């Protein structure tokens, strides 16, 4: 039997309903703010989003310290309004509606995030309608479904079941001012949309599947309208011609200053229609040269070939932008620096690169580009132009041992500048034990501050253990040696080599077929690495006895370990084997990530 509602809750519910209505809240609100604090707090927790918006919006005094308002009795009110905890009320409403988002998001302003996300939901729903080929008509008139309207409190309330409130245009107009970050699909890139987004102060815009001239024209209107606030622009799955690129970047220039304010430009998984000649589209060049603000440029997985990459590199050398992140991953740019190397070696490099664009580069991502050993050598000359580079990723390229040898002079500081590399990734580069041992040896004497290294997914075999063991005594903090074929003998050797205290924080030794020796190595490691937080030891053919070895080591070490991945093993647990693990928790979460029990997955009744 349901409980009888109290008079109070009936009143509060009735009041919430009235606050949803435009005429009512104007007359009611002034009095509502004078309610005693405890009633107000109850009311706030019960208001549907749209009513809370009205309540929040019409507060007749400001939360900020404001000389004039503290003169008379509004002081009281000001103090009180900060007690109302409106931000946490918005946070709760957000959690309720988007429970999956919450863990990934931090915000100081949950109201802003609430309405921004709401508007995005409305836009996504309208996109589904507009994308049907037979759709013709106004995008703003597209109806938003009851399931969305219900969330904000609109359904079941007479005055809001009128058409206006269910149209996309209404939501853009009402809530647009809260939206700073939106995603638009091709069909929404129209002149009409720029009208709908009038109220938004767009900072970040993600554009998907833009293909036609019409869509580009619509987009340009939106861009021109928001060029003073936009800082981040991302194109995904778009098809771009040189003309398109020229007009898109043309529309971003802020007329009065002839500059743009974009800090992050990404073009991902898109295709560029014409093959590039020796120079980049003029729009892109002027974009790169007219914004001091640009700090990250990501052109990934766009089938860029070497010609494009070479033109881009030469252009960057010539300019003075402050780019700190350059991502050219997943293209096919082998040979892109050959020309540069030739000129460098012939001494004519003084004649190019008067600019300083690459001076501030901190992160360079060249993953998955078909690069080979010659590219690694050319890269060495190019790196000399990047004195502040901290992170270099050349994983998924067949550079082989010789490629590494070609790069090594860079780490020896043979170039003019002393390298500042803190993070180096060489995963899946077809390296062998000899190449990596040499590299590890060089890196052990490296003058720079290397903190993170990955040589994962190269078949190195157990012999690499010796070089690896010596490398452990450098100040390395993050080490990824997943899938390098250490085997039991490799882990055994490593145990013997662990002598001093290590600085390791994170290690990945997964996929190494180490068997029980993996556990013994871990147990030694735990005693030597007091700062260790994260261990991935998955898929190592460990027998279940490993669990108790690791548990007792963990108990003795009393370290900081927060996460220990042992998945990828087929284990039949006995209850006591699992229970020894459950005592290890960090922030309420279990430290051990265990494989699901094969016994519980397939229940057997016929155990002897
Ligand atoms: C202070 O009170 C007076 C009289 O009630 C009012 O006219 C004035 O606007 C108030 N000042 C502020 C800052 O609220
Ligand atoms: C670099 O600048 C020089 C001089 O301004 C110019 O002649 C050359 O074409 C530019 N190169 C590139 C690749 O932009
Ligand atoms: C190693 O483990 C970490 C997580 O512990 C993961 O982020 C990383 O991708 C893994 N490396 C490989 C090569 O799988």
Coordinates of C-alpha atoms and ligand atoms in Angstrom, one line a residue:
X1 CA 0.0 0.0 0.0
X2 CA 1.4 3.4 -0.9
X3 CA 1.9 5.9 1.8
X4 CA -0.6 8.8 2.3
X5 CA 1.1 11.9 1.0
X6 CA 1.6 14.7 3.6
X7 CA -0.1 18.0 3.1
X8 CA 3.4 19.5 2.7
X9 CA 4.4 17.2 -0.1
X10 CA 1.1 17.9 -1.9
X11 CA 1.7 21.6 -1.6
X12 CA 5.2 21.3 -2.9
X13 CA 4.2 19.2 -5.8
X14 CA 1.5 21.6 -6.7
X15 CA 3.9 24.5 -6.5
X16 CA 6.4 22.7 -8.7
X17 CA 3.7 22.3 -11.3
X18 CA 2.8 26.0 -11.2
X19 CA 6.4 26.9 -11.6
X20 CA 6.5 25.1 -14.9
X21 CA 4.0 27.5 -16.3
X22 CA 5.2 30.9 -17.6
X23 CA 2.3 33.0 -16.4
X24 CA 2.3 31.4 -13.0
X25 CA 6.0 31.6 -12.2
X26 CA 6.1 35.3 -12.8
X27 CA 3.5 35.9 -10.1
X28 CA 4.5 33.1 -7.7
X29 CA 8.3 33.3 -7.6
X30 CA 8.8 36.6 -5.7
X31 CA 7.0 35.1 -2.8
X32 CA 8.6 31.7 -3.1
X33 CA 12.1 33.1 -2.4
X34 CA 10.8 34.2 1.0
X35 CA 9.8 30.8 2.1
X36 CA 11.7 29.5 5.2
X37 CA 15.0 27.7 4.3
X38 CA 13.9 24.2 5.1
X39 CA 10.8 24.5 2.8
X40 CA 12.9 26.0 0.1
X41 CA 15.4 23.2 0.3
X42 CA 12.7 20.6 0.0
X43 CA 11.2 22.5 -2.9
X44 CA 14.5 22.6 -4.8
X45 CA 15.0 18.9 -4.6
X46 CA 11.5 18.3 -6.0
X47 CA 11.5 20.8 -8.9
X48 CA 11.6 19.3 -12.4
X49 CA 14.5 20.8 -14.5
X50 CA 12.5 23.4 -16.3
X51 CA 10.9 24.7 -13.0
X52 CA 14.4 24.7 -11.4
X53 CA 15.6 26.7 -14.3
X54 CA 12.9 29.4 -13.7
X55 CA 13.7 29.4 -10.0
X56 CA 17.4 29.7 -10.6
X57 CA 17.1 32.3 -13.3
X58 CA 14.8 34.7 -11.4
X59 CA 16.7 34.8 -8.1
X60 CA 16.3 38.5 -7.3
X61 CA 19.9 38.9 -6.0
X62 CA 23.3 37.8 -6.9
X63 CA 25.5 35.1 -5.4
X64 CA 28.6 37.1 -5.9
X65 CA 30.0 39.4 -3.2
X66 CA 28.6 42.6 -4.3
X67 CA 29.0 45.8 -2.2
X68 CA 25.6 47.2 -2.9
X69 CA 23.7 44.1 -2.1
X70 CA 25.2 43.7 1.3
X71 CA 24.0 47.1 2.3
X72 CA 20.5 46.1 3.3
X73 CA 18.5 43.1 3.9
X74 CA 19.4 41.4 0.7
X75 CA 22.5 40.4 2.5
X76 CA 20.5 37.8 4.2
X77 CA 19.1 36.5 1.0
X78 CA 22.5 36.5 -0.7
X79 CA 24.0 34.3 2.1
X80 CA 21.0 32.1 1.9
X81 CA 21.1 31.5 -1.8
X82 CA 24.5 30.0 -1.5
X83 CA 23.1 27.7 1.1
X84 CA 20.6 26.4 -1.4
X85 CA 23.1 24.2 -3.2
X86 CA 21.6 24.7 -6.5
X87 CA 24.6 23.3 -8.3
X88 CA 24.2 20.0 -6.5
X89 CA 20.5 20.0 -7.3
X90 CA 21.5 20.3 -11.0
X91 CA 24.1 17.6 -10.5
X92 CA 21.4 15.2 -9.1
X93 CA 19.2 16.0 -12.1
X94 CA 22.0 15.3 -14.4
X95 CA 22.8 11.9 -12.8
X96 CA 19.2 11.0 -12.9
X97 CA 18.9 11.6 -16.6
X98 CA 22.3 10.5 -17.9
X99 CA 23.6 8.0 -15.4
X100 CA 26.1 6.6 -17.9
X101 CA 27.8 10.0 -18.5
X102 CA 28.4 11.0 -14.9
X103 CA 31.6 9.2 -14.0
X104 CA 33.4 10.7 -17.0
X105 CA 32.4 14.3 -16.4
X106 CA 33.5 16.9 -14.0
X107 CA 31.8 20.2 -13.9
X108 CA 31.5 23.4 -11.7
X109 CA 28.4 24.3 -13.4
X110 CA 25.9 21.4 -13.7
X111 CA 23.1 23.6 -14.8
X112 CA 25.1 24.6 -17.9
X113 CA 26.0 21.0 -18.6
X114 CA 22.4 19.8 -18.0
X115 CA 21.0 22.1 -20.7
X116 CA 23.9 21.7 -23.1
X117 CA 23.4 17.9 -23.0
X118 CA 19.6 18.3 -23.2
X119 CA 20.0 20.5 -26.3
X120 CA 22.4 17.9 -27.8
X121 CA 19.8 15.2 -27.2
X122 CA 17.2 17.3 -29.0
X123 CA 19.5 18.0 -31.9
X124 CA 20.3 14.3 -32.2
X125 CA 16.7 13.5 -32.3
X126 CA 16.0 16.1 -34.9
X127 CA 18.9 14.8 -36.9
X128 CA 17.3 11.3 -37.0
X129 CA 14.2 12.9 -38.6
X130 CA 16.0 15.3 -41.0
X131 CA 18.2 12.5 -42.3
X132 CA 15.3 10.7 -43.9
X133 CA 15.5 11.5 -47.6
X134 CA 11.9 12.4 -47.9
X135 CA 12.2 15.0 -45.2
X136 CA 11.5 18.5 -46.4
X137 CA 10.6 21.4 -44.2
X138 CA 12.0 23.3 -41.4
X139 CA 14.4 21.8 -39.0
X140 CA 13.3 24.1 -36.3
X141 CA 9.8 22.7 -36.6
X142 CA 10.8 19.1 -35.9
X143 CA 9.1 17.8 -32.9
X144 CA 11.0 16.6 -29.8
X145 CA 9.6 13.3 -28.4
X146 CA 7.6 13.1 -25.2
X147 CA 10.3 11.0 -23.6
X148 CA 12.7 13.9 -23.8
X149 CA 10.1 16.5 -22.9
X150 CA 9.1 14.4 -19.9
X151 CA 12.6 14.7 -18.4
X152 CA 12.5 18.4 -18.1
X153 CA 8.9 18.4 -16.8
X154 CA 6.9 19.3 -19.9
X155 CA 4.7 16.3 -20.3
X156 CA 1.4 16.0 -18.5
X157 CA 1.2 19.7 -17.9
X158 CA -1.5 21.3 -20.0
X159 CA 0.2 24.6 -21.1
X160 CA 3.3 22.7 -22.3
X161 CA 1.6 20.3 -24.5
X162 CA 1.1 23.0 -27.0
X163 CA 3.1 22.6 -30.2
X164 CA 5.7 25.4 -29.5
X165 CA 7.3 23.7 -26.6
X166 CA 7.9 20.5 -28.4
X167 CA 9.7 22.1 -31.4
X168 CA 13.4 22.0 -31.7
X169 CA 13.4 25.8 -32.3
X170 CA 11.9 26.3 -28.8
X171 CA 14.6 24.3 -27.1
X172 CA 17.4 26.1 -29.1
X173 CA 16.0 29.4 -28.1
X174 CA 15.3 28.6 -24.5
X175 CA 18.4 26.6 -23.6
X176 CA 20.9 27.6 -26.3
X177 CA 22.6 30.2 -24.1
X178 CA 23.9 27.3 -21.9
X179 CA 25.4 25.4 -24.8
X180 CA 29.1 25.8 -25.5
X181 CA 29.9 22.4 -27.0
X182 CA 27.8 20.7 -29.7
X183 CA 27.9 18.0 -32.3
X184 CA 26.3 18.5 -35.7
X185 CA 25.6 15.9 -38.3
X186 CA 25.7 16.9 -42.0
X187 CA 21.9 17.4 -42.4
X188 CA 21.9 20.0 -39.7
X189 CA 24.5 22.1 -41.4
X190 CA 22.1 24.5 -43.1
X191 CA 21.5 28.2 -43.0
X192 CA 18.6 27.6 -40.8
X193 CA 20.7 26.0 -38.1
X194 CA 22.8 29.1 -37.8
X195 CA 19.6 30.9 -36.8
X196 CA 18.7 28.2 -34.4
X197 CA 22.1 28.3 -32.7
X198 CA 22.0 32.1 -32.4
X199 CA 21.8 32.0 -28.6
X200 CA 24.7 29.6 -28.1
X201 CA 28.2 30.7 -27.2
X202 CA 29.9 27.9 -29.1
X203 CA 33.4 27.0 -28.1
X204 CA 33.6 23.5 -29.3
X205 CA 32.0 22.1 -32.4
X206 CA 32.2 18.6 -33.7
X207 CA 31.0 18.0 -37.3
X208 CA 30.2 14.6 -38.7
X209 CA 29.8 13.3 -42.3
X210 CA 29.9 16.7 -44.1
X211 CA 30.0 16.1 -47.8
X212 CA 28.2 18.5 -50.0
X213 CA 28.6 22.1 -51.0
X214 CA 25.3 22.9 -49.4
X215 CA 26.4 21.5 -46.1
X216 CA 29.7 23.4 -46.3
X217 CA 27.8 26.7 -47.0
X218 CA 25.5 26.0 -44.0
X219 CA 28.5 25.2 -41.8
X220 CA 30.3 28.4 -42.9
X221 CA 27.4 30.4 -41.6
X222 CA 27.5 28.7 -38.3
X223 CA 31.3 29.2 -38.1
X224 CA 31.2 32.8 -39.1
X225 CA 28.5 33.4 -36.5
X226 CA 30.6 31.9 -33.7
X227 CA 34.1 32.7 -34.8
X228 CA 34.8 34.9 -31.8
X229 CA 34.0 32.2 -29.3
X230 CA 35.1 29.0 -31.1
X231 CA 38.3 27.4 -29.8
X232 CA 37.9 23.8 -30.9
X233 CA 36.8 22.3 -34.2
X234 CA 36.6 18.7 -35.1
X235 CA 35.7 17.1 -38.4
X236 CA 34.9 13.4 -38.4
X237 CA 34.0 11.2 -41.4
X238 CA 33.9 14.2 -43.7
X239 CA 34.7 14.5 -47.4
X240 CA 36.6 17.6 -48.1
X241 CA 37.7 19.2 -51.3
X242 CA 40.3 22.0 -51.6
X243 CA 37.5 24.4 -52.2
X244 CA 35.7 23.3 -49.1
X245 CA 38.8 23.7 -47.0
X246 CA 39.4 27.1 -48.4
X247 CA 35.9 28.4 -47.6
X248 CA 35.7 26.6 -44.2
X249 CA 38.9 28.2 -43.0
X250 CA 38.0 31.5 -44.6
X251 CA 34.9 31.7 -42.6
X252 CA 36.8 31.4 -39.3
X253 CA 38.8 34.5 -39.7
X254 CA 37.6 37.2 -37.4
X255 CA 37.2 40.2 -39.7
X256 CA 38.4 42.9 -37.5
X257 CA 41.7 41.3 -36.5
X258 CA 42.2 39.0 -39.5
X259 CA 42.9 36.1 -37.1
X260 CA 41.1 33.1 -35.7
X261 CA 40.9 31.9 -32.1
X262 CA 40.9 28.2 -32.8
X263 CA 43.2 26.3 -30.4
X264 CA 42.4 22.7 -31.4
X265 CA 41.8 21.5 -34.9
X266 CA 41.1 17.9 -35.7
X267 CA 40.2 16.2 -38.9
X268 CA 39.7 12.5 -38.4
X269 CA 38.8 9.6 -40.6
X270 CA 37.9 11.9 -43.4
X271 CA 38.9 12.0 -47.0
X272 CA 40.4 14.8 -49.0
X273 CA 39.2 14.8 -52.5
X274 CA 42.0 16.0 -54.7
X275 CA 45.5 14.6 -54.4
X276 CA 47.8 17.3 -53.1
X277 CA 50.5 18.9 -55.1
X278 CA 53.5 20.4 -53.4
X279 CA 51.6 22.9 -51.4
X280 CA 48.7 22.8 -49.0
X281 CA 45.3 24.4 -49.8
X282 CA 45.7 28.1 -49.4
X283 CA 42.9 28.2 -46.8
X284 CA 44.8 25.8 -44.6
X285 CA 48.0 27.7 -44.9
X286 CA 46.4 30.9 -44.0
X287 CA 44.6 29.2 -41.2
X288 CA 47.9 27.9 -39.9
X289 CA 49.6 31.2 -40.2
X290 CA 46.9 33.5 -38.9
X291 CA 46.3 32.1 -35.4
X292 CA 48.7 32.4 -32.6
X293 CA 46.2 30.5 -30.5
X294 CA 46.5 27.1 -32.4
X295 CA 48.1 24.6 -30.1
X296 CA 46.9 21.2 -31.3
X297 CA 46.6 19.9 -34.9
X298 CA 45.3 16.4 -35.4
X299 CA 45.1 15.0 -38.9
X300 CA 44.6 11.3 -38.3
X301 CA 43.3 8.5 -40.5
X302 CA 42.6 10.7 -43.5
X303 CA 44.6 8.8 -46.1
X304 CA 47.2 11.6 -46.2
X305 CA 50.1 10.5 -48.2
X306 CA 53.7 11.7 -48.1
X307 CA 53.1 14.7 -50.4
X308 CA 50.6 16.2 -48.0
X309 CA 52.7 15.4 -44.9
X310 CA 55.8 16.9 -46.6
X311 CA 53.9 20.1 -47.5
X312 CA 52.6 20.3 -44.0
X313 CA 56.0 19.9 -42.4
X314 CA 57.6 22.5 -44.7
X315 CA 54.7 24.9 -44.1
X316 CA 55.1 24.5 -40.3
X317 CA 58.8 25.0 -40.5
X318 CA 58.1 28.3 -42.3
X319 CA 55.5 29.6 -39.9
X320 CA 55.5 30.9 -36.3
X321 CA 52.5 29.2 -34.8
X322 CA 52.7 27.8 -31.3
X323 CA 51.5 24.3 -32.0
X324 CA 52.4 21.9 -29.2
X325 CA 50.6 18.8 -30.3
X326 CA 50.9 17.3 -33.8
X327 CA 49.1 14.1 -34.6
X328 CA 49.5 12.6 -38.1
X329 CA 48.7 9.0 -37.0
X330 CA 47.1 6.3 -39.2
X331 CA 48.0 7.8 -42.6
X332 CA 50.6 6.7 -45.2
X333 CA 53.4 9.2 -45.0
X334 CA 56.5 7.0 -45.5
X335 CA 59.1 9.2 -47.2
X336 CA 57.6 12.4 -46.0
X337 CA 60.9 13.7 -44.6
X338 CA 63.3 12.4 -47.3
X339 CA 63.4 15.7 -49.0
X340 CA 64.1 17.5 -45.7
X341 CA 66.9 15.1 -44.9
X342 CA 68.5 15.6 -48.3
X343 CA 68.4 19.4 -47.9
X344 CA 69.6 19.1 -44.3
X345 CA 72.6 17.1 -45.3
X346 CA 73.4 19.3 -48.3
X347 CA 73.6 22.2 -45.9
X348 CA 70.8 24.1 -47.6
X349 CA 68.6 23.7 -44.5
X350 CA 69.5 27.2 -43.4
X351 CA 67.4 28.5 -46.3
X352 CA 64.2 27.0 -45.1
X353 CA 62.4 27.0 -41.8
X354 CA 62.8 30.6 -40.8
X355 CA 59.7 30.2 -38.7
X356 CA 59.5 28.7 -35.3
X357 CA 56.4 26.5 -35.4
X358 CA 58.0 23.3 -34.4
X359 CA 60.0 24.9 -31.6
X360 CA 57.1 24.6 -29.1
X361 CA 56.0 21.1 -30.2
X362 CA 55.6 18.8 -27.2
X363 CA 53.8 15.8 -28.6
X364 CA 54.3 14.1 -31.9
X365 CA 52.2 11.1 -32.9
X366 CA 53.2 9.2 -36.0
X367 CA 51.6 5.9 -35.2
X368 CA 50.5 3.5 -38.0
X369 CA 52.1 5.3 -40.9
X370 CA 54.0 2.6 -42.8
X371 CA 57.2 4.3 -41.7
X372 CA 60.4 2.4 -42.3
X373 CA 64.0 2.5 -41.2
X374 CA 64.9 5.4 -43.6
X375 CA 62.0 7.4 -42.2
X376 CA 63.4 6.9 -38.7
X377 CA 66.7 8.4 -39.9
X378 CA 65.1 11.4 -41.5
X379 CA 63.0 11.8 -38.4
X380 CA 66.2 12.2 -36.4
X381 CA 67.1 15.3 -38.4
X382 CA 63.6 16.6 -38.0
X383 CA 63.6 16.1 -34.3
X384 CA 66.5 18.5 -34.1
X385 CA 64.0 21.2 -35.0
X386 CA 61.8 20.2 -32.1
X387 CA 63.9 21.1 -29.0
X388 CA 60.9 20.8 -26.7
X389 CA 59.5 17.5 -27.8
X390 CA 58.4 15.4 -24.8
X391 CA 56.2 12.7 -26.2
X392 CA 57.0 10.7 -29.3
X393 CA 54.9 7.8 -30.6
X394 CA 56.1 5.8 -33.6
X395 CA 54.3 2.6 -32.8
X396 CA 52.8 0.4 -35.5
X397 CA 55.5 1.2 -38.1
X398 CA 57.9 -1.3 -39.5
X399 CA 61.0 0.6 -38.6
X400 CA 62.9 -2.5 -37.3
X401 CA 66.2 -2.6 -35.4
X402 CA 67.9 -0.6 -38.1
X403 CA 65.3 2.2 -37.7
X404 CA 66.1 2.3 -34.0
X405 CA 69.8 2.4 -34.7
X406 CA 69.1 5.4 -36.9
X407 CA 67.3 7.2 -34.2
X408 CA 69.8 6.4 -31.4
X409 CA 72.2 9.4 -32.1
X410 CA 69.2 11.6 -31.1
X411 CA 69.1 10.0 -27.7
X412 CA 72.8 10.3 -27.3
X413 CA 72.3 14.0 -27.7
X414 CA 74.4 14.0 -30.9
X415 CA 72.1 16.7 -32.3
X416 CA 72.4 20.3 -31.4
X417 CA 69.7 20.1 -28.8
X418 CA 69.5 18.0 -25.7
X419 CA 66.4 15.9 -26.0
X420 CA 63.6 16.4 -23.4
X421 CA 61.7 13.2 -24.3
X422 CA 59.7 12.0 -21.3
X423 CA 57.6 9.4 -23.1
X424 CA 58.6 7.1 -26.0
X425 CA 56.4 4.6 -27.7
X426 CA 57.7 1.9 -30.0
X427 CA 55.0 -0.7 -29.9
X428 CA 54.8 -3.2 -32.7
X429 CA 57.7 -1.9 -34.7
X430 CA 59.1 -5.3 -35.6
X431 CA 62.0 -4.8 -33.2
X432 CA 64.2 -7.7 -32.0
X433 CA 66.0 -8.4 -28.8
X434 CA 69.3 -6.9 -30.2
X435 CA 67.7 -3.6 -31.2
X436 CA 65.8 -3.1 -28.0
X437 CA 68.7 -4.2 -25.8
X438 CA 70.9 -1.6 -27.5
X439 CA 68.2 1.0 -27.1
X440 CA 67.7 0.2 -23.4
X441 CA 71.4 0.5 -22.9
X442 CA 71.5 3.9 -24.5
X443 CA 68.4 5.0 -22.6
X444 CA 70.1 4.0 -19.3
X445 CA 72.8 6.5 -20.0
X446 CA 70.3 9.0 -21.5
X447 CA 70.8 12.4 -20.0
X448 CA 67.1 13.3 -20.5
X449 CA 64.2 12.8 -18.2
X450 CA 62.6 9.7 -19.7
X451 CA 59.6 8.6 -17.6
X452 CA 57.6 6.3 -19.8
X453 CA 58.6 3.7 -22.4
X454 CA 56.7 1.2 -24.4
X455 CA 58.3 -1.5 -26.5
X456 CA 55.2 -3.7 -26.3
X457 CA 54.2 -6.1 -29.0
X458 CA 57.6 -6.6 -30.5
X459 CA 58.9 -10.2 -30.3
X460 CA 62.0 -9.8 -28.1
X461 CA 62.1 -13.2 -26.4
X462 CA 63.4 -14.0 -22.9
X463 CA 67.0 -12.7 -23.6
X464 CA 65.8 -9.2 -23.4
X465 CA 65.4 -9.7 -19.6
X466 CA 69.0 -8.8 -19.0
X467 CA 68.8 -5.4 -20.6
X468 CA 65.4 -4.8 -19.1
X469 CA 66.6 -5.7 -15.7
X470 CA 69.4 -3.1 -15.9
X471 CA 67.0 -0.6 -17.3
X472 CA 64.7 -1.0 -14.2
X473 CA 67.2 0.9 -12.2
X474 CA 66.7 4.1 -14.2
X475 CA 64.1 6.6 -13.0
X476 CA 61.5 5.0 -15.4
X477 CA 58.0 5.3 -14.1
X478 CA 55.8 3.7 -16.8
X479 CA 56.9 0.6 -18.6
X480 CA 54.9 -1.4 -21.2
X481 CA 56.5 -4.7 -22.1
X482 CA 53.2 -6.5 -23.0
X483 CA 53.5 -9.3 -25.5
X484 CA 57.3 -9.3 -25.9
X485 CA 57.7 -13.0 -25.3
X486 CA 59.5 -12.9 -21.9
X487 CA 58.3 -16.4 -21.0
X488 CA 59.1 -18.1 -17.6
X489 CA 62.8 -17.9 -18.1
X490 CA 62.6 -14.1 -18.8
X491 CA 60.7 -13.5 -15.6
X492 CA 63.1 -15.7 -13.7
X493 CA 66.0 -13.7 -14.9
X494 CA 64.2 -10.4 -14.1
X495 CA 63.7 -11.5 -10.5
X496 CA 67.4 -12.0 -10.1
X497 CA 68.2 -8.6 -11.5
X498 CA 65.8 -6.6 -9.3
X499 CA 68.2 -5.3 -6.6
X500 CA 67.7 -1.6 -5.9
X501 CA 64.5 0.3 -5.1
X502 CA 62.6 1.2 -8.3
X503 CA 60.7 4.3 -9.2
X504 CA 58.1 2.3 -11.2
X505 CA 54.5 3.5 -11.0
X506 CA 52.9 1.6 -13.8
X507 CA 53.9 -1.6 -15.5
X508 CA 52.3 -3.8 -18.2
X509 CA 53.7 -7.3 -18.4
X510 CA 50.7 -8.9 -19.9
X511 CA 50.7 -11.5 -22.7
X512 CA 54.1 -12.9 -21.9
X513 CA 53.4 -16.6 -21.2
X514 CA 55.3 -16.3 -17.9
X515 CA 53.3 -18.9 -15.9
X516 CA 54.0 -19.1 -12.2
X517 CA 57.2 -17.1 -12.7
X518 CA 55.1 -14.1 -13.5
X519 CA 53.7 -14.3 -10.0
X520 CA 57.1 -14.7 -8.4
X521 CA 58.4 -11.8 -10.4
X522 CA 55.5 -9.7 -9.3
X523 CA 56.0 -10.6 -5.7
X524 CA 59.6 -9.4 -5.9
X525 CA 58.6 -6.3 -7.8
X526 CA 56.0 -5.4 -5.2
X527 CA 58.8 -5.4 -2.5
X528 CA 61.1 -3.2 -4.6
X529 CA 58.7 -0.7 -6.1
X530 CA 57.0 1.2 -3.3
X531 CA 55.4 3.7 -5.7
X532 CA 53.8 1.1 -7.9
X533 CA 50.1 1.8 -8.6
X534 CA 49.0 0.0 -11.7
X535 CA 50.0 -3.5 -12.8
X536 CA 48.7 -5.3 -15.8
X537 CA 49.7 -9.0 -15.7
X538 CA 46.8 -10.4 -17.7
X539 CA 47.1 -13.4 -20.1
X540 CA 50.3 -14.9 -18.7
X541 CA 49.2 -18.6 -18.4
X542 CA 49.4 -18.3 -14.6
X543 CA 48.1 -21.2 -12.6
X544 CA 45.6 -20.3 -9.8
X545 CA 48.3 -20.8 -7.1
X546 CA 49.7 -17.5 -8.4
X547 CA 46.9 -15.7 -6.6
X548 CA 48.1 -16.6 -3.1
X549 CA 51.7 -15.7 -4.0
X550 CA 50.6 -12.3 -5.2
X551 CA 48.3 -11.7 -2.3
X552 CA 50.9 -12.4 0.3
X553 CA 53.4 -10.2 -1.4
X554 CA 50.9 -7.4 -1.6
X555 CA 50.1 -7.8 2.1
X556 CA 53.8 -7.5 3.0
X557 CA 54.6 -4.7 0.6
X558 CA 51.8 -2.4 2.0
X559 CA 52.4 -0.4 -1.1
X560 CA 50.1 1.9 -3.1
X561 CA 48.9 -0.6 -5.6
X562 CA 45.4 0.4 -6.8
X563 CA 44.9 -1.8 -9.8
X564 CA 46.1 -5.3 -10.6
X565 CA 44.8 -6.9 -13.7
X566 CA 44.9 -10.7 -13.8
X567 CA 42.3 -11.3 -16.4
X568 CA 42.9 -13.7 -19.3
X569 CA 43.4 -16.8 -17.1
X570 CA 41.2 -19.8 -16.9
X571 CA 40.7 -20.3 -13.2
X572 CA 38.4 -22.6 -11.2
X573 CA 38.2 -20.8 -7.9
X574 CA 37.7 -22.4 -4.6
X575 CA 35.9 -20.0 -2.3
X576 CA 38.9 -19.4 0.0
X577 CA 41.0 -18.5 -3.0
X578 CA 38.7 -15.6 -3.9
X579 CA 38.2 -14.5 -0.4
X580 CA 41.9 -13.8 0.2
X581 CA 41.7 -11.2 -2.6
X582 CA 38.6 -9.4 -1.4
X583 CA 40.4 -7.7 1.5
X584 CA 42.4 -5.6 -1.0
X585 CA 40.4 -2.5 -1.9
X586 CA 41.2 1.0 -2.9
X587 CA 38.6 3.8 -2.6
X588 CA 36.0 1.1 -2.2
X589 CA 36.9 -0.7 -5.4
X590 CA 38.6 -4.0 -5.5
X591 CA 42.3 -3.9 -6.4
X592 CA 42.3 -7.2 -8.2
X593 CA 40.7 -7.5 -11.5
X594 CA 40.1 -11.3 -11.8
X595 CA 39.0 -13.5 -14.6
X596 CA 35.5 -14.6 -14.3
X597 CA 35.4 -18.1 -12.8
X598 CA 35.1 -20.8 -15.4
X599 CA 33.4 -22.8 -12.7
X600 CA 30.6 -20.2 -12.3
X601 CA 30.4 -19.6 -16.0
X602 CA 29.6 -23.3 -16.6
X603 CA 27.9 -24.7 -13.4
X604 CA 28.8 -28.3 -12.7
X605 CA 26.7 -30.3 -10.3
X606 CA 28.8 -33.4 -10.6
X607 CA 32.0 -32.3 -8.8
X608 CA 33.4 -35.3 -6.9
Ligands
LIG1 C1 18.1 48.2 -0.3 O1 16.8 48.5 0.2 C2 16.2 49.6 -0.4 C3 14.9 49.8 0.3 O2 14.2 48.6 0.6 C4 16.0 49.4 -1.9 O3 15.4 50.5 -2.5 C5 17.4 49.1 -2.5 O4 17.2 48.8 -3.9 C6 18.0 47.9 -1.8 N1 19.4 47.8 -2.3 C7 19.7 46.6 -2.9 C8 21.1 46.6 -3.3 O5 19.0 45.6 -3.0
LIG2 C1 58.5 29.3 -47.0 O1 58.7 30.7 -47.1 C2 59.5 31.2 -48.2 C3 59.8 32.6 -48.0 O2 58.7 33.3 -47.5 C4 58.7 30.9 -49.5 O3 59.4 31.3 -50.6 C5 58.4 29.4 -49.5 O4 57.6 29.1 -50.6 C6 57.7 28.9 -48.3 N1 57.6 27.5 -48.3 C7 56.6 26.8 -47.9 C8 56.6 25.3 -48.0 O5 55.6 27.4 -47.5
LIG3 C1 49.2 -2.3 -21.0 O1 48.3 -2.1 -19.9 C2 47.7 -0.8 -19.8 C3 46.7 -0.8 -18.7 O2 47.2 -1.4 -17.6 C4 47.0 -0.5 -21.1 O3 46.6 0.9 -21.0 C5 47.9 -0.6 -22.3 O4 47.3 -0.4 -23.5 C6 48.5 -2.0 -22.3 N1 49.5 -2.2 -23.4 C7 49.3 -3.0 -24.4 C8 50.3 -3.0 -25.5 O5 48.3 -3.7 -24.6

